[in-house]
């Protein structure tokens, strides 16, 4: 494949990834609002955090801005810590013992 064709394919795949990740984020948002139980809502919020990280990385690849990779790493760390804290609260009713 030529370099131009590869760049066009990469741009198409990145756009498709952004669209899919955005759509899944909207569906997870619906689950946060309508979720029948609190654990369903926690999982949906974690999914939204993961999708936002994916969107930031895909956008960084599309634009060539390395700052968005750093932002996505920070978001992933914050999302992980908040998911652990909320799950502790749901399971035991207290975050710090």
Tab-separated table of N, CA and C in Angstrom:
chain	number	residue	atom	x	y	z
A	1	UNK	N	0.839	-1.184	0.000
A	1	UNK	CA	0.000	0.000	0.000
A	1	UNK	C	0.882	1.244	0.000
A	2	UNK	N	0.407	2.242	-0.677
A	2	UNK	CA	1.165	3.491	-0.714
A	2	UNK	C	0.957	4.266	0.584
A	3	UNK	N	1.811	5.229	0.808
A	3	UNK	CA	1.766	6.034	2.014
A	3	UNK	C	0.469	6.835	2.096
A	4	UNK	N	-0.004	7.341	0.983
A	4	UNK	CA	-1.245	8.128	0.955
A	4	UNK	C	-2.439	7.249	1.309
A	5	UNK	N	-2.453	6.034	0.759
A	5	UNK	CA	-3.556	5.123	1.049
A	5	UNK	C	-3.548	4.715	2.519
A	6	UNK	N	-2.359	4.516	3.076
A	6	UNK	CA	-2.251	4.146	4.484
A	6	UNK	C	-2.738	5.278	5.381
A	7	UNK	N	-2.385	6.507	5.047
A	7	UNK	CA	-2.841	7.651	5.836
A	7	UNK	C	-4.359	7.800	5.756
A	8	UNK	N	-4.925	7.564	4.575
A	8	UNK	CA	-6.375	7.645	4.421
A	8	UNK	C	-7.083	6.561	5.216
A	9	UNK	N	-6.515	5.364	5.211
A	9	UNK	CA	-7.102	4.261	5.971
A	9	UNK	C	-7.011	4.535	7.468
A	10	UNK	N	-5.875	5.049	7.914
A	10	UNK	CA	-5.705	5.377	9.326
A	10	UNK	C	-6.700	6.454	9.766
A	11	UNK	N	-6.875	7.476	8.941
A	11	UNK	CA	-7.833	8.537	9.276
A	11	UNK	C	-9.251	7.983	9.367
A	12	UNK	N	-9.604	7.077	8.472
A	12	UNK	CA	-10.940	6.474	8.490
A	12	UNK	C	-11.137	5.617	9.732
A	13	UNK	N	-10.135	4.825	10.073
A	13	UNK	CA	-10.227	3.961	11.254
A	13	UNK	C	-10.304	4.802	12.528
A	14	UNK	N	-9.536	5.871	12.612
A	14	UNK	CA	-9.594	6.741	13.783
A	14	UNK	C	-10.957	7.408	13.912
A	15	UNK	N	-11.511	7.871	12.798
A	15	UNK	CA	-12.850	8.484	12.826
A	15	UNK	C	-13.892	7.467	13.267
A	16	UNK	N	-13.813	6.248	12.732
A	16	UNK	CA	-14.766	5.202	13.115
A	16	UNK	C	-14.634	4.874	14.596
A	17	UNK	N	-13.404	4.810	15.086
A	17	UNK	CA	-13.193	4.551	16.508
A	17	UNK	C	-13.766	5.638	17.385
A	18	UNK	N	-13.603	6.887	16.969
A	18	UNK	CA	-14.180	8.000	17.726
A	18	UNK	C	-15.703	7.932	17.752
A	19	UNK	N	-16.300	7.608	16.624
A	19	UNK	CA	-17.762	7.506	16.551
A	19	UNK	C	-18.268	6.367	17.427
A	20	UNK	N	-17.622	5.215	17.349
A	20	UNK	CA	-18.046	4.057	18.144
A	20	UNK	C	-17.886	4.333	19.635
A	21	UNK	N	-16.738	4.879	20.045
A	21	UNK	CA	-16.513	5.176	21.460
A	21	UNK	C	-17.506	6.213	21.968
A	22	UNK	N	-17.821	7.204	21.156
A	22	UNK	CA	-18.799	8.223	21.563
A	22	UNK	C	-20.189	7.624	21.709
A	23	UNK	N	-20.568	6.776	20.768
A	23	UNK	CA	-21.876	6.124	20.849
A	23	UNK	C	-21.995	5.230	22.068
A	24	UNK	N	-20.948	4.479	22.364
A	24	UNK	CA	-20.971	3.621	23.546
A	24	UNK	C	-21.009	4.433	24.835
A	25	UNK	N	-20.391	5.602	24.816
A	25	UNK	CA	-20.448	6.477	25.986
A	25	UNK	C	-21.874	6.962	26.226
A	26	UNK	N	-22.579	7.284	25.151
A	26	UNK	CA	-23.984	7.694	25.293
A	26	UNK	C	-24.841	6.554	25.832
A	27	UNK	N	-24.609	5.340	25.342
A	27	UNK	CA	-25.362	4.185	25.843
A	27	UNK	C	-25.062	3.928	27.317
A	28	UNK	N	-23.810	4.090	27.715
A	28	UNK	CA	-23.463	3.923	29.129
A	28	UNK	C	-24.110	5.023	29.971
A	29	UNK	N	-24.207	6.225	29.417
A	29	UNK	CA	-24.899	7.305	30.118
A	29	UNK	C	-26.359	6.972	30.379
A	30	UNK	N	-26.983	6.306	29.430
A	30	UNK	CA	-28.361	5.852	29.628
A	30	UNK	C	-28.427	4.869	30.792
A	31	UNK	N	-27.451	3.971	30.883
A	31	UNK	CA	-27.436	2.983	31.969
A	31	UNK	C	-27.197	3.663	33.312
A	32	UNK	N	-26.433	4.748	33.340
A	32	UNK	CA	-26.224	5.481	34.589
A	32	UNK	C	-27.547	6.063	35.070
A	33	UNK	N	-28.336	6.575	34.142
A	33	UNK	CA	-29.607	7.201	34.515
A	33	UNK	C	-30.663	6.156	34.861
A	34	UNK	N	-30.787	5.105	34.049
A	34	UNK	CA	-31.860	4.135	34.215
A	34	UNK	C	-31.454	2.872	34.969
A	35	UNK	N	-30.170	2.739	35.315
A	35	UNK	CA	-29.685	1.506	35.924
A	35	UNK	C	-30.547	1.041	37.083
A	36	UNK	N	-30.955	-0.221	37.072
A	36	UNK	CA	-31.850	-0.672	38.140
A	36	UNK	C	-31.169	-0.725	39.516
A	37	UNK	N	-29.866	-0.952	39.549
A	37	UNK	CA	-29.184	-1.045	40.839
A	37	UNK	C	-27.968	-0.124	40.847
A	38	UNK	N	-27.459	0.124	42.041
A	38	UNK	CA	-26.277	0.982	42.178
A	38	UNK	C	-25.042	0.345	41.531
A	39	UNK	N	-24.802	-0.962	41.686
A	39	UNK	CA	-23.639	-1.530	40.993
A	39	UNK	C	-23.709	-1.371	39.468
A	40	UNK	N	-24.906	-1.431	38.890
A	40	UNK	CA	-25.045	-1.188	37.449
A	40	UNK	C	-24.595	0.229	37.101
A	41	UNK	N	-24.963	1.160	37.926
A	41	UNK	CA	-24.576	2.552	37.678
A	41	UNK	C	-23.077	2.760	37.849
A	42	UNK	N	-22.483	2.088	38.822
A	42	UNK	CA	-21.040	2.203	39.035
A	42	UNK	C	-20.282	1.645	37.836
A	43	UNK	N	-20.715	0.500	37.339
A	43	UNK	CA	-20.063	-0.100	36.176
A	43	UNK	C	-20.225	0.805	34.956
A	44	UNK	N	-21.397	1.404	34.800
A	44	UNK	CA	-21.628	2.307	33.673
A	44	UNK	C	-20.736	3.546	33.775
A	45	UNK	N	-20.566	4.077	34.965
A	45	UNK	CA	-19.668	5.228	35.144
A	45	UNK	C	-18.221	4.853	34.848
A	46	UNK	N	-17.820	3.660	35.247
A	46	UNK	CA	-16.472	3.193	34.940
A	46	UNK	C	-16.303	3.034	33.431
A	47	UNK	N	-17.329	2.549	32.770
A	47	UNK	CA	-17.291	2.411	31.314
A	47	UNK	C	-17.173	3.774	30.641
A	48	UNK	N	-17.893	4.755	31.151
A	48	UNK	CA	-17.794	6.101	30.599
A	48	UNK	C	-16.370	6.638	30.763
A	49	UNK	N	-15.785	6.423	31.935
A	49	UNK	CA	-14.406	6.864	32.149
A	49	UNK	C	-13.436	6.200	31.192
A	50	UNK	N	-13.602	4.911	30.972
A	50	UNK	CA	-12.744	4.181	30.041
A	50	UNK	C	-12.936	4.692	28.617
A	51	UNK	N	-14.168	4.958	28.236
A	51	UNK	CA	-14.436	5.463	26.890
A	51	UNK	C	-13.875	6.868	26.689
A	52	UNK	N	-13.915	7.689	27.715
A	52	UNK	CA	-13.337	9.033	27.605
A	52	UNK	C	-11.828	8.937	27.413
A	53	UNK	N	-11.192	7.999	28.109
A	53	UNK	CA	-9.764	7.777	27.916
A	53	UNK	C	-9.492	7.342	26.475
A	54	UNK	N	-10.310	6.422	25.961
A	54	UNK	CA	-10.135	5.953	24.582
A	54	UNK	C	-10.340	7.088	23.585
A	55	UNK	N	-11.330	7.929	23.830
A	55	UNK	CA	-11.582	9.066	22.943
A	55	UNK	C	-10.395	10.025	22.954
A	56	UNK	N	-9.827	10.272	24.134
A	56	UNK	CA	-8.672	11.177	24.225
A	56	UNK	C	-7.473	10.613	23.475
A	57	UNK	N	-7.241	9.313	23.583
A	57	UNK	CA	-6.114	8.696	22.873
A	57	UNK	C	-6.348	8.719	21.367
A	58	UNK	N	-7.552	8.388	20.939
A	58	UNK	CA	-7.853	8.415	19.503
A	58	UNK	C	-7.713	9.835	18.949
A	59	UNK	N	-8.160	10.809	19.719
A	59	UNK	CA	-8.029	12.193	19.280
A	59	UNK	C	-6.555	12.598	19.209
A	60	UNK	N	-5.758	12.129	20.163
A	60	UNK	CA	-4.323	12.417	20.142
A	60	UNK	C	-3.676	11.813	18.904
A	61	UNK	N	-4.071	10.604	18.546
A	61	UNK	CA	-3.538	9.982	17.342
A	61	UNK	C	-3.963	10.737	16.088
A	62	UNK	N	-5.194	11.217	16.088
A	62	UNK	CA	-5.714	11.914	14.914
A	62	UNK	C	-5.054	13.275	14.717
A	63	UNK	N	-4.829	14.000	15.808
A	63	UNK	CA	-4.296	15.357	15.692
A	63	UNK	C	-2.783	15.433	15.867
A	64	UNK	N	-2.188	14.407	16.432
A	64	UNK	CA	-0.753	14.432	16.677
A	64	UNK	C	-0.366	15.200	17.920
A	65	UNK	N	-1.326	15.518	18.767
A	65	UNK	CA	-1.076	16.247	20.010
A	65	UNK	C	-0.780	15.260	21.136
A	66	UNK	N	0.449	15.260	21.616
A	66	UNK	CA	0.839	14.343	22.673
A	66	UNK	C	0.244	14.671	24.028
A	67	UNK	N	-0.214	15.907	24.204
A	67	UNK	CA	-0.801	16.320	25.472
A	67	UNK	C	-2.027	15.476	25.817
A	68	UNK	N	-2.782	15.068	24.819
A	68	UNK	CA	-3.990	14.289	25.073
A	68	UNK	C	-3.679	12.893	25.600
A	69	UNK	N	-2.508	12.365	25.294
A	69	UNK	CA	-2.102	11.081	25.864
A	69	UNK	C	-1.859	11.249	27.359
A	70	UNK	N	-1.211	12.336	27.743
A	70	UNK	CA	-0.991	12.619	29.162
A	70	UNK	C	-2.317	12.807	29.886
A	71	UNK	N	-3.221	13.539	29.267
A	71	UNK	CA	-4.548	13.741	29.852
A	71	UNK	C	-5.259	12.410	30.017
A	72	UNK	N	-5.155	11.541	29.038
A	72	UNK	CA	-5.840	10.244	29.128
A	72	UNK	C	-5.244	9.385	30.241
A	73	UNK	N	-3.932	9.457	30.455
A	73	UNK	CA	-3.323	8.712	31.553
A	73	UNK	C	-3.818	9.203	32.903
A	74	UNK	N	-3.905	10.505	33.058
A	74	UNK	CA	-4.415	11.075	34.311
A	74	UNK	C	-5.874	10.678	34.513
A	75	UNK	N	-6.674	10.745	33.473
A	75	UNK	CA	-8.077	10.335	33.573
A	75	UNK	C	-8.212	8.862	33.933
A	76	UNK	N	-7.354	8.025	33.387
A	76	UNK	CA	-7.406	6.596	33.697
A	76	UNK	C	-7.074	6.347	35.166
A	77	UNK	N	-6.076	7.049	35.683
A	77	UNK	CA	-5.711	6.884	37.092
A	77	UNK	C	-6.837	7.360	38.004
A	78	UNK	N	-7.402	8.520	37.699
A	78	UNK	CA	-8.500	9.053	38.510
A	78	UNK	C	-9.713	8.130	38.432
A	79	UNK	N	-10.010	7.611	37.241
A	79	UNK	CA	-11.133	6.695	37.082
A	79	UNK	C	-10.943	5.417	37.871
A	80	UNK	N	-9.739	4.893	37.883
A	80	UNK	CA	-9.458	3.675	38.633
A	80	UNK	C	-9.639	3.895	40.125
A	81	UNK	N	-9.069	4.981	40.632
A	81	UNK	CA	-9.168	5.259	42.067
A	81	UNK	C	-10.611	5.506	42.477
A	82	UNK	N	-11.361	6.252	41.662
A	82	UNK	CA	-12.759	6.528	42.012
A	82	UNK	C	-13.616	5.270	41.952
A	83	UNK	N	-13.338	4.374	41.019
A	83	UNK	CA	-14.091	3.123	40.951
A	83	UNK	C	-13.827	2.268	42.186
A	84	UNK	N	-12.585	2.214	42.621
A	84	UNK	CA	-12.253	1.461	43.837
A	84	UNK	C	-12.955	2.072	45.049
A	85	UNK	N	-12.945	3.393	45.143
A	85	UNK	CA	-13.580	4.062	46.280
A	85	UNK	C	-15.085	3.819	46.304
A	86	UNK	N	-15.734	3.934	45.166
A	86	UNK	CA	-17.182	3.733	45.117
A	86	UNK	C	-17.532	2.271	45.395
A	87	UNK	N	-16.742	1.336	44.888
A	87	UNK	CA	-17.034	-0.074	45.151
A	87	UNK	C	-16.847	-0.398	46.637
A	88	UNK	N	-15.837	0.207	47.281
A	88	UNK	CA	-15.676	0.023	48.724
A	88	UNK	C	-16.895	0.548	49.469
A	89	UNK	N	-17.380	1.691	49.045
A	89	UNK	CA	-18.545	2.273	49.693
A	89	UNK	C	-19.784	1.403	49.499
A	90	UNK	N	-19.973	0.864	48.292
A	90	UNK	CA	-21.148	0.029	48.016
A	90	UNK	C	-21.069	-1.273	48.803
A	91	UNK	N	-19.876	-1.859	48.887
A	91	UNK	CA	-19.738	-3.149	49.560
A	91	UNK	C	-19.815	-3.003	51.086
A	92	UNK	N	-19.059	-2.058	51.648
A	92	UNK	CA	-18.929	-1.983	53.091
A	92	UNK	C	-19.591	-0.762	53.732
A	93	UNK	N	-20.008	0.193	52.946
A	93	UNK	CA	-20.642	1.383	53.492
A	93	UNK	C	-19.655	2.411	54.020
A	94	UNK	N	-18.351	2.154	53.830
A	94	UNK	CA	-17.328	3.073	54.290
A	94	UNK	C	-16.149	2.989	53.338
A	95	UNK	N	-15.531	4.102	53.043
A	95	UNK	CA	-14.424	4.102	52.098
A	95	UNK	C	-13.101	3.828	52.815
A	96	UNK	N	-12.860	4.513	53.928
A	96	UNK	CA	-11.628	4.343	54.693
A	96	UNK	C	-11.986	3.794	56.064
A	97	UNK	N	-11.298	2.733	56.437
A	97	UNK	CA	-11.587	2.133	57.748
A	97	UNK	C	-10.699	2.712	58.800
